[in-house]
XYZ file of C-alpha atoms in Angstrom:
379
model
C 0.000 0.000 0.000
C 1.400 3.362 -0.969
C 1.658 6.370 1.286
C -1.159 8.034 -0.663
C -3.599 5.733 1.113
C -4.598 6.963 4.531
C -4.197 4.987 7.713
C -7.928 4.223 7.758
C -7.036 1.206 5.654
C -5.690 -0.517 8.742
C -8.067 -2.768 10.611
C -8.435 -3.302 14.332
C -10.387 -5.693 16.492
C -12.207 -3.653 19.106
C -13.970 -4.940 22.194
C -14.101 -8.524 20.939
C -15.186 -11.062 23.508
C -15.430 -14.849 23.431
C -17.473 -16.473 26.181
C -16.907 -20.205 25.583
C -15.351 -22.575 23.063
C -16.697 -22.118 19.536
C -17.426 -25.817 19.353
C -20.214 -25.307 21.881
C -23.622 -24.283 20.581
C -24.386 -20.880 22.052
C -20.811 -19.570 22.126
C -21.022 -15.822 21.618
C -18.680 -13.443 19.834
C -19.018 -9.684 19.904
C -17.295 -6.752 18.277
C -18.807 -3.879 20.210
C -17.354 -0.797 18.526
C -15.758 -1.449 15.110
C -13.948 1.666 13.816
C -14.678 3.118 17.251
C -18.347 3.336 16.223
C -20.501 1.567 18.802
C -23.583 1.931 16.592
C -21.842 -0.525 14.242
C -21.486 -3.269 16.857
C -22.223 -6.869 15.935
C -22.719 -9.914 18.142
C -23.078 -13.540 17.008
C -23.880 -16.861 18.659
C -22.561 -20.101 17.155
C -25.191 -22.595 15.950
C -23.035 -25.317 14.455
C -21.675 -26.883 11.285
C -23.158 -29.166 8.640
C -21.192 -30.925 5.880
C -22.249 -32.348 2.528
C -19.467 -34.655 1.293
C -17.928 -34.206 -2.138
C -19.535 -36.546 -4.659
C -23.106 -36.073 -3.439
C -25.499 -36.341 -6.383
C -28.725 -34.388 -6.831
C -31.002 -35.407 -9.705
C -28.053 -36.888 -11.596
C -25.797 -33.845 -11.077
C -22.854 -33.623 -8.691
C -23.460 -31.031 -5.981
C -20.659 -28.666 -5.053
C -18.729 -25.541 -5.913
C -20.958 -23.375 -3.694
C -19.634 -19.849 -4.152
C -22.634 -17.651 -3.339
C -25.686 -17.866 -1.089
C -28.764 -15.739 -0.417
C -32.023 -16.055 1.502
C -35.426 -16.002 -0.195
C -37.943 -14.753 2.358
C -40.862 -15.778 0.122
C -39.959 -19.477 0.226
C -37.918 -19.600 3.432
C -35.204 -21.323 1.396
C -31.785 -20.227 0.150
C -30.410 -19.945 -3.362
C -26.821 -21.074 -3.835
C -24.717 -20.762 -6.978
C -22.214 -23.384 -8.131
C -18.958 -22.299 -9.749
C -18.991 -25.309 -12.065
C -17.990 -23.822 -15.437
C -20.519 -26.046 -17.211
C -17.973 -28.881 -16.968
C -19.846 -31.412 -14.843
C -23.283 -30.075 -15.821
C -24.611 -26.783 -17.231
C -23.989 -23.719 -15.050
C -26.669 -23.631 -12.330
C -27.919 -22.473 -8.989
C -29.571 -24.519 -6.254
C -32.485 -24.059 -3.910
C -31.539 -25.211 -0.411
C -33.494 -25.778 2.784
C -31.397 -24.934 5.842
C -32.740 -26.508 9.013
C -31.545 -24.269 11.820
C -33.069 -22.905 15.017
C -31.932 -21.896 18.493
C -30.862 -25.464 19.251
C -28.419 -25.520 16.336
C -27.818 -26.254 12.655
C -29.376 -29.655 11.971
C -29.085 -30.034 8.234
C -28.959 -28.608 4.713
C -31.028 -30.324 2.040
C -31.117 -29.746 -1.710
C -34.584 -28.918 -3.027
C -33.706 -28.541 -6.724
C -31.292 -26.961 -9.177
C -31.998 -24.433 -11.918
C -29.938 -24.122 -15.113
C -28.688 -20.626 -15.935
C -29.210 -19.506 -19.539
C -27.091 -17.339 -21.817
C -28.417 -14.390 -23.821
C -29.714 -16.765 -26.481
C -31.762 -18.730 -23.969
C -29.423 -21.716 -24.038
C -27.433 -23.376 -21.244
C -23.867 -22.100 -21.094
C -21.341 -24.123 -23.066
C -18.380 -25.567 -21.188
C -15.757 -23.024 -20.059
C -17.751 -19.988 -21.243
C -18.769 -18.845 -17.756
C -17.489 -18.963 -14.167
C -20.419 -18.334 -11.769
C -19.230 -17.027 -8.398
C -21.935 -14.950 -6.713
C -25.705 -14.677 -6.359
C -28.235 -12.368 -4.695
C -31.953 -11.730 -4.871
C -32.667 -8.272 -6.277
C -35.815 -6.261 -6.805
C -36.405 -7.585 -10.321
C -34.838 -11.017 -10.317
C -31.804 -13.067 -9.406
C -28.551 -11.121 -9.644
C -25.527 -13.285 -10.354
C -21.913 -12.799 -11.336
C -19.376 -14.553 -13.521
C -15.696 -14.106 -12.751
C -14.797 -14.308 -16.424
C -11.577 -15.968 -17.581
C -8.377 -13.956 -17.724
C -6.552 -16.575 -19.778
C -9.324 -16.883 -22.362
C -9.937 -13.095 -22.267
C -13.552 -13.561 -21.216
C -14.700 -10.453 -19.308
C -16.501 -10.768 -15.982
C -20.149 -9.805 -15.785
C -23.141 -9.231 -13.526
C -26.495 -10.329 -14.955
C -30.081 -10.561 -13.851
C -31.928 -13.848 -14.355
C -35.549 -14.832 -13.911
C -36.412 -17.594 -11.415
C -36.153 -20.164 -14.219
C -32.600 -19.052 -15.024
C -33.431 -17.094 -18.185
C -31.439 -13.968 -19.089
C -33.106 -10.656 -18.261
C -30.399 -7.975 -18.482
C -26.718 -7.252 -17.865
C -24.951 -4.559 -15.845
C -22.432 -2.287 -17.562
C -18.776 -3.257 -17.095
C -16.663 -0.163 -16.319
C -13.528 0.560 -18.324
C -10.362 -1.093 -17.121
C -11.913 -4.358 -15.902
C -11.899 -6.461 -19.084
C -8.881 -8.812 -19.298
C -6.030 -7.979 -21.669
C -3.611 -10.305 -23.441
C -0.547 -8.388 -22.233
C -1.861 -8.199 -18.648
C -1.338 -4.450 -18.589
C -4.845 -3.761 -17.330
C -7.958 -5.661 -16.298
C -8.772 -8.607 -14.091
C -6.340 -11.265 -13.022
C -7.342 -14.809 -13.865
C -9.444 -16.342 -11.081
C -9.274 -13.145 -8.982
C -12.167 -11.133 -10.379
C -15.900 -10.808 -9.574
C -16.125 -12.969 -6.453
C -18.319 -10.671 -4.363
C -21.881 -9.437 -4.766
C -24.096 -7.559 -2.311
C -27.449 -5.785 -2.604
C -28.165 -2.843 -0.279
C -31.626 -2.001 1.083
C -31.690 0.992 -1.301
C -31.325 -1.360 -4.258
C -27.726 -0.361 -4.967
C -25.537 -3.302 -5.931
C -21.923 -3.761 -4.790
C -19.523 -5.920 -6.813
C -16.078 -6.686 -5.444
C -12.859 -8.100 -6.849
C -10.978 -10.833 -5.042
C -7.684 -8.949 -5.546
C -6.291 -5.963 -7.433
C -6.647 -5.265 -11.137
C -3.299 -5.456 -12.930
C -3.060 -1.664 -13.152
C -3.836 -1.233 -9.456
C -0.952 -3.184 -7.969
C 0.118 -6.682 -6.935
C -1.643 -9.675 -5.421
C -1.428 -10.070 -1.649
C 1.830 -11.460 -0.305
C 3.037 -12.443 3.151
C 4.218 -8.873 3.697
C 1.778 -6.686 1.771
C -1.901 -6.542 0.913
C -3.775 -5.846 -2.311
C -6.066 -3.019 -3.429
C -9.367 -4.530 -4.556
C -11.958 -2.351 -6.237
C -15.631 -2.391 -5.327
C -18.069 -1.171 -7.966
C -21.277 0.444 -6.750
C -24.114 0.097 -9.257
C -27.572 1.563 -9.557
C -29.434 -1.718 -9.316
C -32.390 -0.481 -11.373
C -30.349 0.644 -14.379
C -27.203 -1.464 -14.119
C -25.098 1.689 -14.491
C -21.983 2.186 -12.324
C -22.312 4.948 -9.719
C -18.952 4.797 -7.916
C -15.886 2.692 -7.193
C -14.117 2.244 -3.865
C -10.901 0.643 -2.654
C -11.015 -2.292 -0.262
C -7.569 -3.094 1.221
C -7.202 -6.882 1.274
C -4.864 -7.947 4.088
C -1.494 -9.646 3.588
C -1.517 -13.455 3.495
C -1.725 -14.457 7.183
C -0.090 -17.878 6.968
C 2.972 -19.184 5.142
C 2.771 -22.575 3.469
C 4.081 -25.363 5.659
C 4.640 -27.655 2.678
C 7.999 -27.243 0.970
C 7.624 -24.934 -2.054
C 3.908 -24.709 -1.292
C 1.745 -21.850 -2.444
C -0.459 -19.486 -0.483
C -2.917 -16.696 -1.175
C -5.509 -14.372 0.300
C -8.494 -12.598 -1.214
C -11.945 -11.163 -0.649
C -14.291 -14.030 -1.475
C -17.706 -12.555 -0.582
C -19.519 -9.423 0.588
C -22.867 -8.889 2.307
C -24.666 -5.564 2.744
C -25.837 -4.726 6.268
C -27.197 -1.334 5.196
C -26.406 1.204 2.478
C -22.823 1.816 3.605
C -21.785 -1.007 5.965
C -20.937 -4.453 4.610
C -19.436 -7.688 5.839
C -16.603 -9.145 3.774
C -15.011 -12.585 3.813
C -11.224 -12.648 3.566
C -10.313 -16.221 2.745
C -6.707 -17.398 2.540
C -5.100 -20.744 1.813
C -1.630 -22.074 2.570
C -0.508 -25.483 1.333
C 0.145 -27.876 4.178
C -1.883 -25.712 6.557
C -5.332 -25.084 5.092
C -7.648 -22.104 5.138
C -7.824 -18.999 7.282
C -11.198 -17.237 7.132
C -11.877 -13.837 8.650
C -15.128 -11.872 8.554
C -14.476 -8.150 8.242
C -16.894 -5.275 8.626
C -16.329 -2.389 6.230
C -17.745 1.120 6.093
C -17.853 3.031 2.809
C -19.099 6.317 4.288
C -15.951 8.375 3.732
C -14.300 6.191 1.066
C -13.045 7.967 -2.044
C -14.833 7.373 -5.336
C -11.946 6.146 -7.524
C -13.962 5.705 -10.725
C -11.883 8.364 -12.498
C -8.528 6.957 -11.315
C -7.279 4.651 -14.066
C -4.458 3.158 -11.988
C -4.215 3.069 -8.207
C -0.541 2.142 -8.497
C 0.225 5.232 -10.604
C -1.864 7.791 -8.815
C -0.869 10.919 -6.927
C -4.335 11.818 -5.659
C -5.333 11.356 -2.039
C -7.442 8.190 -1.698
C -9.356 7.085 1.377
C -10.105 3.344 1.213
C -13.010 1.627 2.904
C -12.539 1.379 6.655
C -12.504 -2.179 7.904
C -12.501 -3.925 11.250
C -12.282 -7.639 12.017
C -15.570 -9.043 13.261
C -14.745 -12.762 13.442
C -11.743 -15.051 12.870
C -13.037 -18.591 12.378
C -9.772 -20.321 13.283
C -9.261 -18.119 16.320
C -12.582 -19.270 17.776
C -11.707 -22.940 17.286
C -13.257 -23.776 13.925
C -11.465 -25.407 10.979
C -12.941 -23.709 7.932
C -12.771 -24.981 4.385
C -12.863 -22.680 1.345
C -15.569 -20.240 2.542
C -16.950 -18.255 -0.420
C -20.658 -17.822 0.431
C -22.389 -15.707 3.070
C -26.019 -14.788 3.665
C -28.311 -13.252 6.205
C -31.447 -15.335 6.710
C -34.142 -16.573 9.032
C -33.999 -19.634 11.244
C -36.987 -21.948 11.583
C -37.890 -20.154 14.824
C -37.837 -16.756 13.077
C -34.569 -15.504 14.530
C -31.990 -13.777 12.356
C -29.032 -15.896 11.293
C -25.793 -15.579 9.373
C -24.982 -18.580 7.157
C -21.552 -19.298 5.649
C -20.865 -21.860 2.929
C -17.752 -23.306 1.290
C -16.719 -24.134 -2.259
C -15.353 -27.678 -2.294
C -13.829 -27.261 -5.784
C -15.369 -30.704 -6.477
C -12.293 -32.117 -4.749
C -12.422 -35.307 -2.652
C -9.933 -33.621 -0.328
C -12.502 -30.898 0.459
C -16.141 -30.657 1.486
C -19.185 -28.445 1.179
C -19.332 -26.933 4.643
C -21.992 -24.725 6.207
C -21.711 -22.710 9.419
C -24.618 -20.952 11.135
C -24.582 -18.091 13.646
C -27.525 -16.440 15.382
C -27.370 -12.664 15.081
C -27.759 -11.252 18.577
C -27.161 -7.649 17.522
C -26.130 -5.844 14.352
C -25.288 -2.303 13.241
C -27.904 0.356 13.769
C -28.466 2.932 11.042
């Protein structure tokens, strides 16, 4: 991070308390005053874990790759998108029933899957799409494709009808499309991972890590400057862009010559300016670190007109962020968490649900965590 970025990029854990082991149902975790703002406090109570093993079949299709999750109040179910690039079956999203109440998370069952359609009304051909995020919007199902940096396929955000048919597409701002010389645009597999819809109808779309022109990927010693696009949800037109400072990689690989990474893998709007973000890292020989951050965009600079954050002399204020929850620190062993949703438990209480992308790997699993929301930011 350059000196032109103010110190508000740093994150702190304020007034965090843990009452009992996270493996106990009812363990509570509170961040009372993130950013020093006690109106932004959040408190969660652990409700358990449920796992669907890799290889589980649903109506002849392998279940997995869960990279986005959202609650449908009309049905009481959740929609979950798979990041299968139409390899195992056509690109799709699932309807899930999550059985959770005050006594804990008892199960997650698959109700059905829905095939996503391209602009011609056909299922996506293999390797032409990389679904990564999904939300319910005012006029349909909003979903994102990460694109493909190697194949020069740009990322996109589209709106689909409940049957998966194409409705419309949001406008991609300049500088995001991949380029053959890697001078600008998305990095392969580090693009549109994050999607959030605010109560106002505005839509936030976040990158997992920096565009090529904005600086490097995260390393063990430095972070990465991810852009967040703010859209007018009704028109699909960009309104603003902000900088989210992804943290340095928190864990070195323990395997000789092993790789490691860190990135923002999901966002969730709490109101029109506060969001939760998942920072998910992986280190070979160690596994995943997953941290839930709260961010506030109130005073963040609109960087829409700044072509390159790495070659910029203007003063830029990034989104403020504060750690709300570290899954490993509270005793959990998270897999590849890429999905996050607010929802309702069977008893009507508010819950936060996390889900993992198993990459269709027998060494991984589709994992769900549930937390009861005891308190959340007040507008």
